[in-house]
């Protein structure tokens, strides 16, 4: 009787157990299919993206943007999405988030521009925010009702309401 080989088509390795070579046997034991192969980097990436309106939000690891490691190369999530779906980012350009959402990886919201343009656009968005006279809840930004933290304006009335809600929630929990 001749030497028995693995039952997987095209595999020349000798038969080990259950009709498979040792490699295909281990894959079969772990995953139930001797031909199973791990998901691609793109599949793993897109599994961590959630649609929120027009934005595609990166929910994976990382601080503000998220880092993706592909083939030994570390990229920011939005850069990976752009390069994967559109094209490589030209040398000397950076991606500007047109939607101003830094966790968005929708390539339609990303524009490759020089860093100076990116900074100018960010400052313009900040200036528009600074021009607001009322907080989102409708309280007026006045000297008495406004505090500044980390370079941003905060409504003191909203802060007090939030503190009151938190106090009542903690009190009810005890």
mmCIF file of C-alpha atoms in Angstrom, residues 92-94 113-123:
data_model
loop_
_atom_site.group_PDB
_atom_site.id
_atom_site.type_symbol
_atom_site.label_atom_id
_atom_site.label_comp_id
_atom_site.label_asym_id
_atom_site.label_seq_id
_atom_site.Cartn_x
_atom_site.Cartn_y
_atom_site.Cartn_z
ATOM 1 C CA UNK A 92 3.360 66.039 1.410
ATOM 2 C CA UNK A 93 -0.420 65.974 1.845
ATOM 3 C CA UNK A 94 -2.520 65.190 4.888
ATOM 4 C CA UNK A 113 -4.593 68.794 1.283
ATOM 5 C CA UNK A 114 -1.354 70.446 2.431
ATOM 6 C CA UNK A 115 -1.057 70.786 6.207
ATOM 7 C CA UNK A 116 -1.414 74.587 5.944
ATOM 8 C CA UNK A 117 -4.856 74.217 4.300
ATOM 9 C CA UNK A 118 -5.888 71.660 6.918
ATOM 10 C CA UNK A 119 -4.941 74.062 9.735
ATOM 11 C CA UNK A 120 -6.701 76.987 8.021
ATOM 12 C CA UNK A 121 -9.903 74.963 7.650
ATOM 13 C CA UNK A 122 -9.737 73.837 11.282
ATOM 14 C CA UNK A 123 -9.296 77.428 12.420
#
